[in-house]
Short mmCIF file of C-alpha atoms and ligand atoms in Angstrom, two decimals:
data_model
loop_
_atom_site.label_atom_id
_atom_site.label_comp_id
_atom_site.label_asym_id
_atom_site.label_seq_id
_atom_site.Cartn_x
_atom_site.Cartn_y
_atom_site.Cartn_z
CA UNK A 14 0.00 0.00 0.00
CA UNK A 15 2.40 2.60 1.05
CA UNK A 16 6.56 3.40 0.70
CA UNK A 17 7.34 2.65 4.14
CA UNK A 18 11.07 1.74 3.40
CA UNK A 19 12.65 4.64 4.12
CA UNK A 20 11.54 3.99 7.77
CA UNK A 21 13.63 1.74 10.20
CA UNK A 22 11.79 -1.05 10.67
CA UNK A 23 11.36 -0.81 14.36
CA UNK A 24 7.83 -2.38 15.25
CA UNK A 25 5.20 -4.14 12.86
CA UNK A 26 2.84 -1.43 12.37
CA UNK A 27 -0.65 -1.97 10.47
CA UNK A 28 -1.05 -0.41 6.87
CA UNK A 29 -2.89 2.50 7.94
CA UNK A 30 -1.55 6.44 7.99
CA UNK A 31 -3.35 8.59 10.59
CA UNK A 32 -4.01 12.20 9.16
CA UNK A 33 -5.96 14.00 11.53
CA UNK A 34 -8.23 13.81 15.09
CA UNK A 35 -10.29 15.06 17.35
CA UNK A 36 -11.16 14.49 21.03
CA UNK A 37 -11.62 10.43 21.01
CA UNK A 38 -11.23 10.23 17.13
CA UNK A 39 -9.14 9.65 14.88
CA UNK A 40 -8.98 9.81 10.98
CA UNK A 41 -6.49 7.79 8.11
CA UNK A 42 -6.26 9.02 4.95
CA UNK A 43 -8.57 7.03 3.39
CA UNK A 44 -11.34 8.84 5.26
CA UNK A 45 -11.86 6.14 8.30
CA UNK A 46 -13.00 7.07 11.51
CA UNK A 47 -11.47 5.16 14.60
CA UNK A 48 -12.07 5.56 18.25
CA UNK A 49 -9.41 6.09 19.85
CA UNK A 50 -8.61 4.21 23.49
CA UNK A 51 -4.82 4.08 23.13
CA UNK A 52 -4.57 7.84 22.91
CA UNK A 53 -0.80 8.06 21.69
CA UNK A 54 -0.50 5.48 24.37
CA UNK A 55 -1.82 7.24 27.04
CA UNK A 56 -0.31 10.66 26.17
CA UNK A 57 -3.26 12.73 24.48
CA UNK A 58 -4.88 13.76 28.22
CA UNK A 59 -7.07 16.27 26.53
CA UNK A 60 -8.03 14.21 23.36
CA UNK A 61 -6.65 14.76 20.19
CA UNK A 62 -6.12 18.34 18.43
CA UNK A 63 -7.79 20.14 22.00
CA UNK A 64 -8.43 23.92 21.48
CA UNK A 65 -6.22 24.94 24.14
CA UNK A 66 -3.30 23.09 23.34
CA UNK A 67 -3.92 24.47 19.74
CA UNK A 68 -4.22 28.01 21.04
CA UNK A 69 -0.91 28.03 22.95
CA UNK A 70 1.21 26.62 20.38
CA UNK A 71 -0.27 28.99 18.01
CA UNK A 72 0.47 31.82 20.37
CA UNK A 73 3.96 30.72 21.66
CA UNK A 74 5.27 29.81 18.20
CA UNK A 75 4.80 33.32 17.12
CA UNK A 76 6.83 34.80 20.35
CA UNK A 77 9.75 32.71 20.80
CA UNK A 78 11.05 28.64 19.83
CA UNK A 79 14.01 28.66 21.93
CA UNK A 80 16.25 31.12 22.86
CA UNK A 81 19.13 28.53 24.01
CA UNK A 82 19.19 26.43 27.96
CA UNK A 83 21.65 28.92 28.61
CA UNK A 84 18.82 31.55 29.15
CA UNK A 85 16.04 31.54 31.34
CA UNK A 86 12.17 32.01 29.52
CA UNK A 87 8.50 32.48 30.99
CA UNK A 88 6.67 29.43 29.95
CA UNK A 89 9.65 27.17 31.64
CA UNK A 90 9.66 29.47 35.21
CA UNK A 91 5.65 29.60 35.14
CA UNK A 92 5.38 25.68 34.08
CA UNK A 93 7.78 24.79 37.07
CA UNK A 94 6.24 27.14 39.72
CA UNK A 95 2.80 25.34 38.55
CA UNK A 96 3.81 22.04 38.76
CA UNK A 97 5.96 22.69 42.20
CA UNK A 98 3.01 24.96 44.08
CA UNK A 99 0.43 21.93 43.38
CA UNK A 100 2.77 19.10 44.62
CA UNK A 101 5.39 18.25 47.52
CA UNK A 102 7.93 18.67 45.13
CA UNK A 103 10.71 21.88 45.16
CA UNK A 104 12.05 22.10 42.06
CA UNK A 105 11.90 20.96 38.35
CA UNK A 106 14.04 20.50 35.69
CA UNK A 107 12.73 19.77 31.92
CA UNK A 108 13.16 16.97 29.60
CA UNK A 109 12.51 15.47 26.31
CA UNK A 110 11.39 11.87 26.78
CA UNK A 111 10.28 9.52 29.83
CA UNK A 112 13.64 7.78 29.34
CA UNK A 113 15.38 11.02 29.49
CA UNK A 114 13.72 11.97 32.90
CA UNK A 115 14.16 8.80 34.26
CA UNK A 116 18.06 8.93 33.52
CA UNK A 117 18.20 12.50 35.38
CA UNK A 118 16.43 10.87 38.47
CA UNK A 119 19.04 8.02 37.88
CA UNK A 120 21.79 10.81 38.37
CA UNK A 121 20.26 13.08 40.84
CA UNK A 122 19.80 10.11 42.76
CA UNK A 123 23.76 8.72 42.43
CA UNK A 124 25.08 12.57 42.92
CA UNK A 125 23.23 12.61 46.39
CA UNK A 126 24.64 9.39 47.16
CA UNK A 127 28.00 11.20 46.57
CA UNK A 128 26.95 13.79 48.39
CA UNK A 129 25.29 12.13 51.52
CA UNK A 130 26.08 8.50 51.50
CA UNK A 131 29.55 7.82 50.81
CA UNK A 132 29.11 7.31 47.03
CA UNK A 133 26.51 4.63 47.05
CA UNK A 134 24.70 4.60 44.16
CA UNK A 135 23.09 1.22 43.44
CA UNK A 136 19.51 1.31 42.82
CA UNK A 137 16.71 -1.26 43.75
CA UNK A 138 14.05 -1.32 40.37
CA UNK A 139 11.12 -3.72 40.00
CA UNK A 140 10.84 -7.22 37.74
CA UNK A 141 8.85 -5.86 34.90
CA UNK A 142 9.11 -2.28 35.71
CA UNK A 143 9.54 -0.19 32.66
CA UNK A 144 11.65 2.89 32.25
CA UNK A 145 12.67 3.77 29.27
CA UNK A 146 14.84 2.85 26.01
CA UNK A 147 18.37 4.47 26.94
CA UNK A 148 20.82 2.02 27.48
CA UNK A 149 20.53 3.06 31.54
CA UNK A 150 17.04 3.29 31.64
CA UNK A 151 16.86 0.02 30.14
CA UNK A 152 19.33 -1.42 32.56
CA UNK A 153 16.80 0.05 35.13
CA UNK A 154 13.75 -1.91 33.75
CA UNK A 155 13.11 -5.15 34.66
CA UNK A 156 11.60 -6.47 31.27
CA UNK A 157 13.20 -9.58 30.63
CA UNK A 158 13.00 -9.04 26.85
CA UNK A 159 15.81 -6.33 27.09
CA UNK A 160 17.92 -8.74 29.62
CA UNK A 161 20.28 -9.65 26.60
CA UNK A 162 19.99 -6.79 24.30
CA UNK A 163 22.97 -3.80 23.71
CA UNK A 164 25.61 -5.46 26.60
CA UNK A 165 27.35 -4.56 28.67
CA UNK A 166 24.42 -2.32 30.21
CA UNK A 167 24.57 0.52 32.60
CA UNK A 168 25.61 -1.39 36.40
CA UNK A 169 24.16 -0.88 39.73
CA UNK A 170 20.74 -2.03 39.13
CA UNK A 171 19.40 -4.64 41.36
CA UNK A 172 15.77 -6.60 40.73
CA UNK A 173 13.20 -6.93 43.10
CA UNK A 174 10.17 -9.16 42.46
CA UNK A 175 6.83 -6.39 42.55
CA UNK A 176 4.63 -5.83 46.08
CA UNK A 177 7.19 -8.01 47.98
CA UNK A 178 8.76 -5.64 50.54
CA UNK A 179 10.61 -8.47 51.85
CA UNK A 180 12.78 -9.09 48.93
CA UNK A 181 13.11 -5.79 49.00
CA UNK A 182 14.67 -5.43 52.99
CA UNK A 183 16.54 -8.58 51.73
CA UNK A 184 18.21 -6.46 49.03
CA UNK A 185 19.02 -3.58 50.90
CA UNK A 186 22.33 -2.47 51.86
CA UNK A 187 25.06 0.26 52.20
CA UNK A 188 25.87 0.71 48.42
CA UNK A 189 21.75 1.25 48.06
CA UNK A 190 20.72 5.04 47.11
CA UNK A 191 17.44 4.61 45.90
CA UNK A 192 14.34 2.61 45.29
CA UNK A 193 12.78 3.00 41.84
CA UNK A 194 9.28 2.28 40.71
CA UNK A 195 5.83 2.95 38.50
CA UNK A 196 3.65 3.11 41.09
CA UNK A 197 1.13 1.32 38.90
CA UNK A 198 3.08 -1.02 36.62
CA UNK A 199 2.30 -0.03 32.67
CA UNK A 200 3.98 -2.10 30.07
CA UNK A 201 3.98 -4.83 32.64
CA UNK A 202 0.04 -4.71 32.20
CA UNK A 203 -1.79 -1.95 34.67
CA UNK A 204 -0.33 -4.05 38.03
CA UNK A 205 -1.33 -1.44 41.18
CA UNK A 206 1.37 -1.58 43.97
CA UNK A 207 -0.23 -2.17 47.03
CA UNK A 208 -1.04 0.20 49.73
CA UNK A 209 1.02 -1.59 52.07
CA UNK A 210 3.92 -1.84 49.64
CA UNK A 211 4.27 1.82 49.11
CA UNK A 212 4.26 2.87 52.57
CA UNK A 213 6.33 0.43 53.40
CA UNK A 214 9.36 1.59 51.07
CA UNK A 215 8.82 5.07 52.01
CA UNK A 216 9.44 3.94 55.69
CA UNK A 217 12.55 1.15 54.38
CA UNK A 218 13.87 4.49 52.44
CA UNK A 219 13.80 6.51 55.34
CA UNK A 220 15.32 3.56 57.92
CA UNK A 221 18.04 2.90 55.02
CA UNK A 222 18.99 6.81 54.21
CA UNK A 223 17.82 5.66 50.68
CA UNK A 224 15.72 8.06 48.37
CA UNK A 225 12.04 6.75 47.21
CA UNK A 226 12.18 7.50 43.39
CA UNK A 227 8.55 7.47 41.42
CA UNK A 228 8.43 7.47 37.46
CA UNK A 229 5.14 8.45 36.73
CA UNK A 230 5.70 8.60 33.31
CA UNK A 231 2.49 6.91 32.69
CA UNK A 232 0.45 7.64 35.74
CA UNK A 233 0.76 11.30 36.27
CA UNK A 234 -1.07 14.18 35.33
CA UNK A 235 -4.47 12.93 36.19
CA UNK A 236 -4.35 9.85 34.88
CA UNK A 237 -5.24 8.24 38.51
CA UNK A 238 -7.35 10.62 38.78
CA UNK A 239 -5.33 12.74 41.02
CA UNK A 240 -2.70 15.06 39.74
CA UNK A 241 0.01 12.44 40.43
CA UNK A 242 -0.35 8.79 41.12
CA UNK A 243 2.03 9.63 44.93
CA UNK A 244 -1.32 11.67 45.77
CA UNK A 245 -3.80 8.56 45.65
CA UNK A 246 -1.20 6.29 47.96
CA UNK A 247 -0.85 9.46 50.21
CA UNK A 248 2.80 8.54 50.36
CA UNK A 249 5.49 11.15 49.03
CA UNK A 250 8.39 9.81 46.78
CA UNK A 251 11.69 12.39 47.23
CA UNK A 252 11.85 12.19 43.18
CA UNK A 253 9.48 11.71 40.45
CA UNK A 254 9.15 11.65 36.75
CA UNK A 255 7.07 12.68 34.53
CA UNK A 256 6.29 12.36 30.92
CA UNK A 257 3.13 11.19 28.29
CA UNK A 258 0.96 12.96 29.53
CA UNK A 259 2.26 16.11 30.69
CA UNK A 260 2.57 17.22 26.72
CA UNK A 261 -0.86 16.15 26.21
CA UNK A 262 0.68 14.96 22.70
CA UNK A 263 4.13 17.03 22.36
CA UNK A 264 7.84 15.71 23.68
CA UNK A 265 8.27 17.02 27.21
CA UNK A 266 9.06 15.56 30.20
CA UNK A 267 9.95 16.78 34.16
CA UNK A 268 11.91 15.57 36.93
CA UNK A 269 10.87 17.15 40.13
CA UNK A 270 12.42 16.69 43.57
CA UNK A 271 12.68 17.62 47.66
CA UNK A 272 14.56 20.44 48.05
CA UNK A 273 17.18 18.22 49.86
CA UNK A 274 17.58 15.93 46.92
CA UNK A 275 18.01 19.02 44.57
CA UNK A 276 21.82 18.24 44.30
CA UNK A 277 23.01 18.91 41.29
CA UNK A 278 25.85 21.16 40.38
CA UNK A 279 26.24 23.09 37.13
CA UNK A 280 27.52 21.09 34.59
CA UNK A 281 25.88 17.85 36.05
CA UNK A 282 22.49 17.86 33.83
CA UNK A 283 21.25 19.77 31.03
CA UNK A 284 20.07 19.43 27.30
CA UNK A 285 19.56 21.81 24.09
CA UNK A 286 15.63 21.62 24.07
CA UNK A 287 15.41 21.30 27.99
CA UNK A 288 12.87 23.59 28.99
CA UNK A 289 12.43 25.07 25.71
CA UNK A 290 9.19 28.04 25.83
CA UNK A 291 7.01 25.76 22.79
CA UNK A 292 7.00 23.13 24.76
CA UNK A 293 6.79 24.56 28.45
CA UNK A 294 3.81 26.48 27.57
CA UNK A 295 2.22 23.48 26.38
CA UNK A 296 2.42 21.60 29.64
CA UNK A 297 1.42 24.46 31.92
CA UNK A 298 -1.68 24.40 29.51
CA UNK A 299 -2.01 20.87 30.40
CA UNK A 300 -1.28 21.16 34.16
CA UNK A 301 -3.66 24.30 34.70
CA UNK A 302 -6.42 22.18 32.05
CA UNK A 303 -6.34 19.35 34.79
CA UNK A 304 -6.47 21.51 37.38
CA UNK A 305 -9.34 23.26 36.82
CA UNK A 306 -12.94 22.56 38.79
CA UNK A 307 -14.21 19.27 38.43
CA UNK A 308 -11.62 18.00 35.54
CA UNK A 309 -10.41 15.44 38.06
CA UNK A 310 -13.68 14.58 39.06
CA UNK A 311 -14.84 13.70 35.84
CA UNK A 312 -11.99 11.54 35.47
CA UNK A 313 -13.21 9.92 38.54
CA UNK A 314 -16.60 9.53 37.16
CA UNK A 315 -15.77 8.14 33.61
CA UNK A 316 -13.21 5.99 35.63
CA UNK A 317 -16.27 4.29 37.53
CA UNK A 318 -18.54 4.15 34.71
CA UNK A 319 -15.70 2.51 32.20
CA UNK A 320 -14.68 0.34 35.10
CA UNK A 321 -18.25 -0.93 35.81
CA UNK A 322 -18.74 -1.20 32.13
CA UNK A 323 -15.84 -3.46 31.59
CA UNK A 324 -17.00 -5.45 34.66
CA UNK A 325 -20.10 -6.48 32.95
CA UNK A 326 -18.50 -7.20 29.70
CA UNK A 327 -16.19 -9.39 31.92
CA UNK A 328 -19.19 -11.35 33.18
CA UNK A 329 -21.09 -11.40 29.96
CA UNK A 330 -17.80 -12.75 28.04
CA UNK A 331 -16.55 -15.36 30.87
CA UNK A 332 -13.62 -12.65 31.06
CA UNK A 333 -11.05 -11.96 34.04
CA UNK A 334 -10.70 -9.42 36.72
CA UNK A 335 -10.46 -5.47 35.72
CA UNK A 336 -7.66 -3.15 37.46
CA UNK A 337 -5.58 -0.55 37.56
CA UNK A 338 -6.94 3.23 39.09
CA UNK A 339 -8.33 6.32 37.20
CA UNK A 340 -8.41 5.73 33.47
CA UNK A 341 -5.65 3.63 33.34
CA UNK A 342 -7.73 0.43 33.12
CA UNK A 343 -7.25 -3.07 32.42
CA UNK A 344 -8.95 -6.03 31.84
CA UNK A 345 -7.98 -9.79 32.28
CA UNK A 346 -8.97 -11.72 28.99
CA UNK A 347 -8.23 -15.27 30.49
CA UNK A 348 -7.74 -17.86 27.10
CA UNK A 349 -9.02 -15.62 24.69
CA UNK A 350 -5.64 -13.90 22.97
CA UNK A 351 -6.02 -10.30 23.80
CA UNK A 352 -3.41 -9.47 20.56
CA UNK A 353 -6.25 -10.67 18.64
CA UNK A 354 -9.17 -8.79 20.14
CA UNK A 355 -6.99 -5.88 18.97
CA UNK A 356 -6.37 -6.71 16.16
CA UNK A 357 -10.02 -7.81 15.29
CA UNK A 358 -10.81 -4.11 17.33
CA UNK A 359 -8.69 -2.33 14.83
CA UNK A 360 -11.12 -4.00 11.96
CA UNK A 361 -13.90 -2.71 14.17
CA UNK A 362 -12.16 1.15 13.74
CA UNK A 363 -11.55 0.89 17.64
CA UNK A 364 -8.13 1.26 19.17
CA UNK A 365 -6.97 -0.95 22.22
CA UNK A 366 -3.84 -1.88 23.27
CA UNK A 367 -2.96 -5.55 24.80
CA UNK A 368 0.13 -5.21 27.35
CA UNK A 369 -0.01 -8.95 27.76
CA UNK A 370 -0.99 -11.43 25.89
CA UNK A 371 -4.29 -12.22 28.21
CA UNK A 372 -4.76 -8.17 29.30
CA UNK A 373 -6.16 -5.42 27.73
CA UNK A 374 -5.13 -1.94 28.05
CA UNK A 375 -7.56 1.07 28.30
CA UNK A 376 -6.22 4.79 28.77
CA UNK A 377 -8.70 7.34 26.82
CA UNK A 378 -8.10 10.63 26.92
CA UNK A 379 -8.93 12.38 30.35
CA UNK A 380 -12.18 14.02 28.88
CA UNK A 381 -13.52 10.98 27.30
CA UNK A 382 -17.15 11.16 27.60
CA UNK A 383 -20.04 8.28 28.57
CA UNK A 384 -21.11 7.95 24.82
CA UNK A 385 -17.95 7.05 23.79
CA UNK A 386 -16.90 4.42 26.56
CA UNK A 387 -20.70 2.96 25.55
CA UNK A 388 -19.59 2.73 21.82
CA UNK A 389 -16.21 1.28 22.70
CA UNK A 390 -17.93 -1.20 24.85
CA UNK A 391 -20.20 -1.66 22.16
CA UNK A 392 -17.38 -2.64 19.48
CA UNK A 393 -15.50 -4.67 21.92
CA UNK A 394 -18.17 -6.66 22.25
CA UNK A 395 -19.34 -7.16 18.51
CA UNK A 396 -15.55 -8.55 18.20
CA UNK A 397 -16.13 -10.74 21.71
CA UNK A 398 -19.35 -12.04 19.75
CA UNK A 399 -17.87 -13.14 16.62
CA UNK A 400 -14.67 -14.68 18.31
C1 PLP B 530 6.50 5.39 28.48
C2 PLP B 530 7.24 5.23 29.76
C3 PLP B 530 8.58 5.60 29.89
C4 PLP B 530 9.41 6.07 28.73
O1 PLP B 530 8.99 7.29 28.22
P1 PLP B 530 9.51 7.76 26.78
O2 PLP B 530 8.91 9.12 26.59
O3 PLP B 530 9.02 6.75 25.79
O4 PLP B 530 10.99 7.79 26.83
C5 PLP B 530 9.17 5.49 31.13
N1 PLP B 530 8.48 5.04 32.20
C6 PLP B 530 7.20 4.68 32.11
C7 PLP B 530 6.48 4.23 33.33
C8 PLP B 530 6.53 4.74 30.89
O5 PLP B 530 5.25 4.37 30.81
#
């Protein structure tokens, strides 16, 4: 169909080119109309082409791209002072890419161990956890798939299996600065930690002189249904990341920490686009979008309705267990192969996503509305029917 070959190969992709969208939909070429619950995996928070998104880039593109790191600019102070005053956090600093935050956590982290803890710098990450595609950040993932891939690897990553706080005491020592993890588990396929778990590391953290590190990557900026995913455990990390869906759809990421943990020294971190005006203005339209009365609450609502949907889809179907917090949903599809539900979806003009090869994925955009959870349900189901 199309000249693709001047395109690394670098994932099987179908033969379909996406031209334009709006809210929950998206359009290919040929003039389809898809519903969209994959949402530039789970990046879009305000839907696809949202006014205000459209607005500030309009606006901001006609004042000022970039005028160099070196140089302090509005949108990057005024992002930062939004995303600080609304969180425990003291300062940010601006990235490109989840991986890219997650590396500058990685290296905050090891320059207070430096600093404070006689150069330890090994960090405890999760089996399954995903981070990122740098050679560190994959180092710090515990996908098993990138276990033998680009060696030798980044060091001073050590595995711990998920919600087991034991293994995790068991793993602790001296050389230990930090204890890394998605509070919800993504990739893996939309595994919660558990209450218990959380607040136990933060207490193991403090005991060990270790920092609590949070990637939130996927699950902040309403996702959950709070601002940040730290917020719904009621336990406070020292460092988080953040990425997707604080662009609402364009390439910026944060790393925010304590004010003790804000170690580093000039020279240590930086980047040509980091904190560049286009793209800071874009997330503080985000952040204030989300913030605004009763955005989280209807995130909370379509959260209950798509979870009690799914529940009675599960029953209908013979399906599995739903999870996951917020609209980052997922549902358990037992035998039935949940590659080919999406697949057979994607016939159906409906986008899903299938972490697993038994779970399905669901993360709409924030202001999804009932109407279109019922006519996702609705196509789900047809392909349930004729499987
Ligand atoms: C997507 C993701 C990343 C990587 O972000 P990129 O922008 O693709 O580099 C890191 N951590 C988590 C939890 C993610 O979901």
């Amino acid at each position: 169909m199309t000249d693709t070959a001047s395109l690394m190969d670098i994932t099987a992709r179908p033969e379909i080119i996406f031209s334009h969208g709006n809210g929950s939909w998206l359009n290919d070429e040929q003039g389809n109309r898809y519903l969209d619950f994959v949402q530039g995996w789970a990046v879009n928070t305000l839907g696809h082409a949202p006014q205000e998104i459209q607005k500030t880039l309009a606006e901001q593109s006609q004042k000022l791209l970039t005028p160099s790191p070196a140089f302090y600019n509005r949108p990057m102070i005024d992002c930062a002072k939004r995303l600080t005053q609304n969180s425990c956090f003291d300062q940010a600093f601006f990235a490109n890419s989840g991986a890219e935050a997650n590396e500058g956590a990685i290296k905050l982290a090891r320059r207070w161990g430096q600093k404070y803890k006689s150069s330890a710098h090994k960090i405890i990450t999760f089996e399954n956890s995903f981070h990122g595609r740098t050679i560190t950040t994959m180092a710090a993932s515990g996908k098993a798939a990138f276990t033998p891939l680009f060696e030798p690897k980044t060091p001073g990553f050590i595995k711990a299996p998920f919600n087991d706080l034991d293994a995790v005491k068991a793993l602790i020592d001296d050389d230990v600065v930090a204890i890394m993890l998605e509070p919800v588990l993504g990739e893996a396929g939309v595994i919660p930690a558990d209450d218990d778990f959380i607040k136990g590391l933060r207490e193991l953290a403090d005991q060990q002189q270790c920092l609590l590190i949070f990637d939130e990557v996927q699950t902040g900026i309403g996702r959950l249904g709070e601002l940040f995913a730290y917020q719904l455990y009621q336990v406070e990390p020292d460092i988080i990341t953040l990425g997707k869906g604080l662009g609402g759809g364009v390439p910026i990421a944060a790393l925010m920490a304590k004010q003790s943990c804000c170690v580093f020294e000039h020279g240590d971190q930086g980047g040509t686009y980091n904190g560049n005006p286009l793209m800071t203005a874009v997330a503080q339209t985000v952040v204030e979008t989300v913030l605004k009365n009763e955005f989280l609450d209807s995130v909370k609502k379509h959260s209950h309705y798509l979870r009690t949907e799914l529940e009675t889809l599960s029953k209908n179907f013979s399906l599995g267990k739903v999870r996951g917090h917020g609209l980052l949903l997922a549902l358990d599809t037992g035998s039935v192969d949940a590659n080919v539900i999406v697949a057979q979806a994607l016939q159906a003009h409906c986008l899903l996503n299938a972490p697993r090869a038994n779970t399905l994925r669901f993360m709409p955009a924030l202001n999804v509305g009932t109407e279109e959870i019922d006519e996702m349900i609705s196509r789900l189901s047809g392909v349930l029917t004729a499987l």
